[in-house]
Amino acid sequence: LVFANTYSPLSSEELIAKEKANMDENRFNHCVRVSETARKLAELNDYDPEKAALAGFVHDYAKQVPVETYIEVIKSQNFDQDLLNWNRAIWHGIVGSYFIKKDLGITDPEILQAVYRHTTADVEMTTLDKIVFMADFIEPGRDFEGVEEAREITYANLDDGVGYQLAHTLEFLIEKRNKIYPRTLEAYNVWSIKK
Ligand code: GDP
Ligand code: FE
Ligand code: FE
Ligand code: FE
């Protein structure tokens, strides 16, 4: 596990220790695999691999933060109060970026934005946003119907991967009759419709 720590005042060891302390072992191992996958996608897409590896490593830093803590932060830190109608699945990216800044000292806006967008995607996405979004979906530990196709598509063309993931996620949410976060739907309309 290696990445540039030029984006955090912490040493790599401290950063890894903090991340480990904030989640269980399965989640930690997922973050390591996302980091490695993000590095590969960066190399294929002319992006800084060290920066992508760090963003991938921290992307789920706040995944296991307690609900009460999330609610406090949403109320006190000027977040859209509509977030209170959602849950940790949506919070850990959007509000997770706040914890990454506060606890890990990462202030780089590109990294914070990639974390912010990693669950819902967005209408406009930077290369780093797409890399983290896709690495999360295709890391080697993922096992769902279509994951091999998702990997092939994403390694061939990052934007096509984004479209594939959004269609897949929407299908999955509709199948379960879950609520669709409006930004996820807006992103689907941009990235996934057949042209
Ligand atoms: P993970 O954190 O590595 O498990 O992966 P993600 O951050 O991509 O996704 C977390 C969860 O959020 C997944 O179960 C997605 O299906 C779910 N999710 C993504 N978009 C939406 C949405 O619009 N609405 C709801 N309810 N859930 C969503
Ligand atoms: Fe996540
Ligand atoms: Fe994701
Ligand atoms: Fe993840």
Short mmCIF file of C-alpha atoms and ligand atoms in Angstrom, two decimals:
data_model
loop_
_atom_site.label_atom_id
_atom_site.label_comp_id
_atom_site.label_asym_id
_atom_site.label_seq_id
_atom_site.Cartn_x
_atom_site.Cartn_y
_atom_site.Cartn_z
CA LEU A 1 0.00 0.00 0.00
CA VAL A 2 1.72 3.14 -1.24
CA PHE A 3 0.53 6.60 -2.15
CA ALA A 4 1.68 10.19 -2.09
CA ASN A 5 1.08 11.77 1.31
CA THR A 6 1.88 15.22 -0.02
CA TYR A 7 -1.84 15.92 0.33
CA SER A 8 -2.03 15.33 4.09
CA PRO A 9 0.02 16.73 6.98
CA LEU A 10 -0.01 13.20 8.44
CA SER A 11 2.68 10.63 7.66
CA SER A 12 1.55 7.65 5.57
CA GLU A 13 1.73 5.49 8.71
CA GLU A 14 -0.49 7.90 10.67
CA LEU A 15 -2.95 8.15 7.80
CA ILE A 16 -3.19 4.38 7.46
CA ALA A 17 -3.59 3.98 11.25
CA LYS A 18 -6.43 6.55 11.36
CA GLU A 19 -8.22 4.91 8.47
CA LYS A 20 -7.87 1.47 10.07
CA ALA A 21 -9.24 2.77 13.39
CA ASN A 22 -12.33 4.20 11.67
CA MET A 23 -13.63 1.00 10.02
CA ASP A 24 -13.66 -2.79 10.21
CA GLU A 25 -11.17 -5.00 8.44
CA ASN A 26 -13.37 -5.81 5.44
CA ARG A 27 -13.96 -2.15 4.70
CA PHE A 28 -10.27 -1.37 5.15
CA ASN A 29 -9.28 -4.10 2.68
CA HIS A 30 -11.85 -2.75 0.21
CA CYS A 31 -10.20 0.69 0.51
CA VAL A 32 -6.78 -0.81 -0.20
CA ARG A 33 -8.14 -2.55 -3.32
CA VAL A 34 -9.88 0.64 -4.50
CA SER A 35 -6.58 2.48 -4.03
CA GLU A 36 -4.72 -0.04 -6.19
CA THR A 37 -7.46 -0.05 -8.86
CA ALA A 38 -7.52 3.77 -8.89
CA ARG A 39 -3.76 3.77 -9.47
CA LYS A 40 -4.20 1.50 -12.52
CA LEU A 41 -7.05 3.58 -13.94
CA ALA A 42 -4.95 6.73 -13.45
CA GLU A 43 -2.05 5.24 -15.41
CA LEU A 44 -4.44 4.36 -18.25
CA ASN A 45 -6.02 7.82 -18.27
CA ASP A 46 -2.98 10.12 -17.95
CA TYR A 47 -3.73 11.09 -14.36
CA ASP A 48 -1.36 11.31 -11.36
CA PRO A 49 -1.34 7.70 -10.03
CA GLU A 50 -0.19 8.71 -6.54
CA LYS A 51 -3.02 11.18 -6.11
CA ALA A 52 -5.58 8.69 -7.44
CA ALA A 53 -4.24 6.01 -5.09
CA LEU A 54 -4.66 8.31 -2.09
CA ALA A 55 -8.18 9.38 -3.11
CA GLY A 56 -9.14 5.73 -3.58
CA PHE A 57 -7.69 4.78 -0.21
CA VAL A 58 -9.68 7.40 1.72
CA HIS A 59 -12.93 7.25 -0.33
CA ASP A 60 -14.88 5.23 2.28
CA TYR A 61 -13.14 6.73 5.34
CA ALA A 62 -16.51 7.78 6.85
CA LYS A 63 -18.54 4.72 5.81
CA GLN A 64 -18.96 3.52 9.41
CA VAL A 65 -19.36 6.85 11.22
CA PRO A 66 -22.36 6.58 13.60
CA VAL A 67 -25.73 7.94 12.41
CA GLU A 68 -25.95 10.40 15.35
CA THR A 69 -22.58 11.91 14.40
CA TYR A 70 -23.72 12.32 10.80
CA ILE A 71 -26.93 14.04 11.89
CA GLU A 72 -25.01 16.45 14.15
CA VAL A 73 -22.58 17.35 11.35
CA ILE A 74 -25.33 17.82 8.73
CA LYS A 75 -27.13 20.18 11.14
CA SER A 76 -24.08 22.15 12.26
CA GLN A 77 -21.89 22.36 9.14
CA ASN A 78 -24.15 24.06 6.60
CA PHE A 79 -25.03 20.92 4.63
CA ASP A 80 -28.27 20.75 2.62
CA GLN A 81 -30.82 19.78 5.31
CA ASP A 82 -32.55 17.48 2.80
CA LEU A 83 -29.66 15.10 3.54
CA LEU A 84 -31.46 14.31 6.81
CA ASN A 85 -34.03 12.42 4.70
CA TRP A 86 -31.27 10.05 3.45
CA ASN A 87 -28.95 7.55 5.04
CA ARG A 88 -25.33 6.51 5.39
CA ALA A 89 -25.24 5.16 1.81
CA ILE A 90 -25.62 8.75 0.58
CA TRP A 91 -23.91 10.53 3.52
CA HIS A 92 -20.56 8.75 3.51
CA GLY A 93 -19.48 10.43 0.26
CA ILE A 94 -21.10 13.85 0.53
CA VAL A 95 -20.59 14.32 4.27
CA GLY A 96 -17.62 11.95 4.31
CA SER A 97 -15.51 14.59 2.58
CA TYR A 98 -15.97 16.75 5.72
CA PHE A 99 -14.52 14.03 7.98
CA ILE A 100 -11.59 13.46 5.62
CA LYS A 101 -10.70 17.14 5.82
CA LYS A 102 -11.18 17.30 9.59
CA ASP A 103 -9.58 13.99 10.64
CA LEU A 104 -7.00 13.34 7.91
CA GLY A 105 -6.14 16.96 7.14
CA ILE A 106 -6.66 16.52 3.40
CA THR A 107 -7.67 19.86 1.89
CA ASP A 108 -7.04 19.23 -1.82
CA PRO A 109 -10.36 20.17 -3.50
CA GLU A 110 -10.04 17.54 -6.26
CA ILE A 111 -9.63 14.72 -3.75
CA LEU A 112 -12.46 16.00 -1.53
CA GLN A 113 -14.74 16.34 -4.54
CA ALA A 114 -13.96 12.82 -5.80
CA VAL A 115 -14.93 11.46 -2.37
CA TYR A 116 -18.02 13.67 -2.31
CA ARG A 117 -19.17 12.29 -5.66
CA HIS A 118 -18.06 8.66 -5.37
CA THR A 119 -21.50 7.20 -4.53
CA THR A 120 -23.92 9.34 -6.55
CA ALA A 121 -21.68 10.52 -9.39
CA ASP A 122 -22.63 13.90 -10.87
CA VAL A 123 -23.61 15.64 -14.09
CA GLU A 124 -20.06 16.89 -14.57
CA MET A 125 -17.14 14.76 -13.42
CA THR A 126 -13.38 15.29 -13.46
CA THR A 127 -10.98 12.51 -14.41
CA LEU A 128 -10.30 11.87 -10.71
CA ASP A 129 -14.04 11.77 -9.91
CA LYS A 130 -14.48 9.10 -12.59
CA ILE A 131 -11.43 7.13 -11.48
CA VAL A 132 -12.59 6.86 -7.85
CA PHE A 133 -16.21 6.19 -8.86
CA MET A 134 -15.14 3.36 -11.18
CA ALA A 135 -12.38 1.89 -8.98
CA ASP A 136 -14.97 1.50 -6.22
CA PHE A 137 -17.22 -0.45 -8.60
CA ILE A 138 -14.70 -2.77 -10.27
CA GLU A 139 -12.05 -3.43 -7.56
CA PRO A 140 -11.06 -7.12 -7.57
CA GLY A 141 -13.16 -7.93 -4.48
CA ARG A 142 -16.42 -6.98 -6.20
CA ASP A 143 -18.58 -9.88 -7.25
CA PHE A 144 -21.91 -9.11 -8.89
CA GLU A 145 -23.64 -10.04 -12.11
CA GLY A 146 -21.95 -8.00 -14.82
CA VAL A 147 -18.76 -7.09 -12.94
CA GLU A 148 -16.50 -8.67 -15.58
CA GLU A 149 -18.27 -6.69 -18.31
CA ALA A 150 -17.97 -3.56 -16.15
CA ARG A 151 -14.21 -4.12 -15.83
CA GLU A 152 -13.73 -4.64 -19.57
CA ILE A 153 -15.77 -1.56 -20.46
CA THR A 154 -14.05 0.63 -17.86
CA TYR A 155 -10.50 -0.39 -18.78
CA ALA A 156 -11.34 0.30 -22.45
CA ASN A 157 -13.07 3.66 -21.81
CA LEU A 158 -13.55 5.39 -18.45
CA ASP A 159 -16.63 7.40 -19.53
CA ASP A 160 -18.39 4.26 -20.80
CA GLY A 161 -17.70 2.70 -17.41
CA VAL A 162 -19.42 5.60 -15.66
CA GLY A 163 -22.50 5.11 -17.84
CA TYR A 164 -22.49 1.37 -17.21
CA GLN A 165 -22.27 1.78 -13.44
CA LEU A 166 -25.07 4.36 -13.28
CA ALA A 167 -27.42 2.16 -15.32
CA HIS A 168 -26.52 -0.85 -13.18
CA THR A 169 -27.04 1.03 -9.89
CA LEU A 170 -30.34 2.51 -11.02
CA GLU A 171 -31.60 -0.90 -12.11
CA PHE A 172 -30.56 -2.34 -8.74
CA LEU A 173 -32.26 0.45 -6.76
CA ILE A 174 -35.46 0.21 -8.79
CA GLU A 175 -35.50 -3.57 -8.44
CA LYS A 176 -35.37 -3.11 -4.65
CA ARG A 177 -37.82 -0.18 -4.85
CA ASN A 178 -35.34 2.10 -3.09
CA LYS A 179 -35.41 5.88 -3.33
CA ILE A 180 -33.19 7.34 -6.04
CA TYR A 181 -31.06 10.29 -4.92
CA PRO A 182 -31.88 13.09 -7.42
CA ARG A 183 -28.22 13.64 -8.31
CA THR A 184 -27.80 9.94 -9.17
CA LEU A 185 -30.73 10.26 -11.55
CA GLU A 186 -29.37 13.48 -13.09
CA ALA A 187 -26.01 11.78 -13.57
CA TYR A 188 -27.71 8.79 -15.22
CA ASN A 189 -29.44 11.12 -17.68
CA VAL A 190 -26.07 12.54 -18.74
CA TRP A 191 -23.80 9.50 -18.70
CA SER A 192 -25.95 6.49 -19.41
CA ILE A 193 -28.59 7.26 -22.02
CA LYS A 194 -27.98 5.87 -25.51
CA LYS A 195 -26.96 8.63 -27.87
P1 GDP B 1 -19.44 1.31 -1.09
O1 GDP B 1 -19.42 2.47 -0.15
O2 GDP B 1 -18.08 0.81 -1.43
O3 GDP B 1 -20.34 0.20 -0.60
O4 GDP B 1 -20.06 1.79 -2.48
P2 GDP B 1 -20.84 3.15 -2.88
O5 GDP B 1 -20.34 4.27 -2.10
O6 GDP B 1 -20.75 3.26 -4.35
O7 GDP B 1 -22.38 2.85 -2.60
C1 GDP B 1 -22.99 2.69 -1.36
C2 GDP B 1 -24.44 2.31 -1.58
O8 GDP B 1 -25.20 3.42 -2.01
C3 GDP B 1 -24.69 1.20 -2.61
O9 GDP B 1 -25.44 0.17 -1.98
C4 GDP B 1 -25.53 1.89 -3.68
O10 GDP B 1 -26.48 1.02 -4.27
C5 GDP B 1 -26.21 2.98 -2.89
N1 GDP B 1 -26.68 4.10 -3.72
C6 GDP B 1 -26.07 4.70 -4.78
N2 GDP B 1 -26.86 5.64 -5.31
C7 GDP B 1 -28.01 5.63 -4.59
C8 GDP B 1 -29.26 6.35 -4.67
O11 GDP B 1 -29.48 7.20 -5.52
N3 GDP B 1 -30.22 6.06 -3.74
C9 GDP B 1 -30.03 5.12 -2.77
N4 GDP B 1 -31.01 4.88 -1.91
N5 GDP B 1 -28.88 4.42 -2.67
C10 GDP B 1 -27.89 4.66 -3.57
FE FE B 2 -18.59 4.29 -0.74
FE FE B 3 -19.45 3.61 -5.99
FE FE B 4 -16.29 1.93 -1.60
#
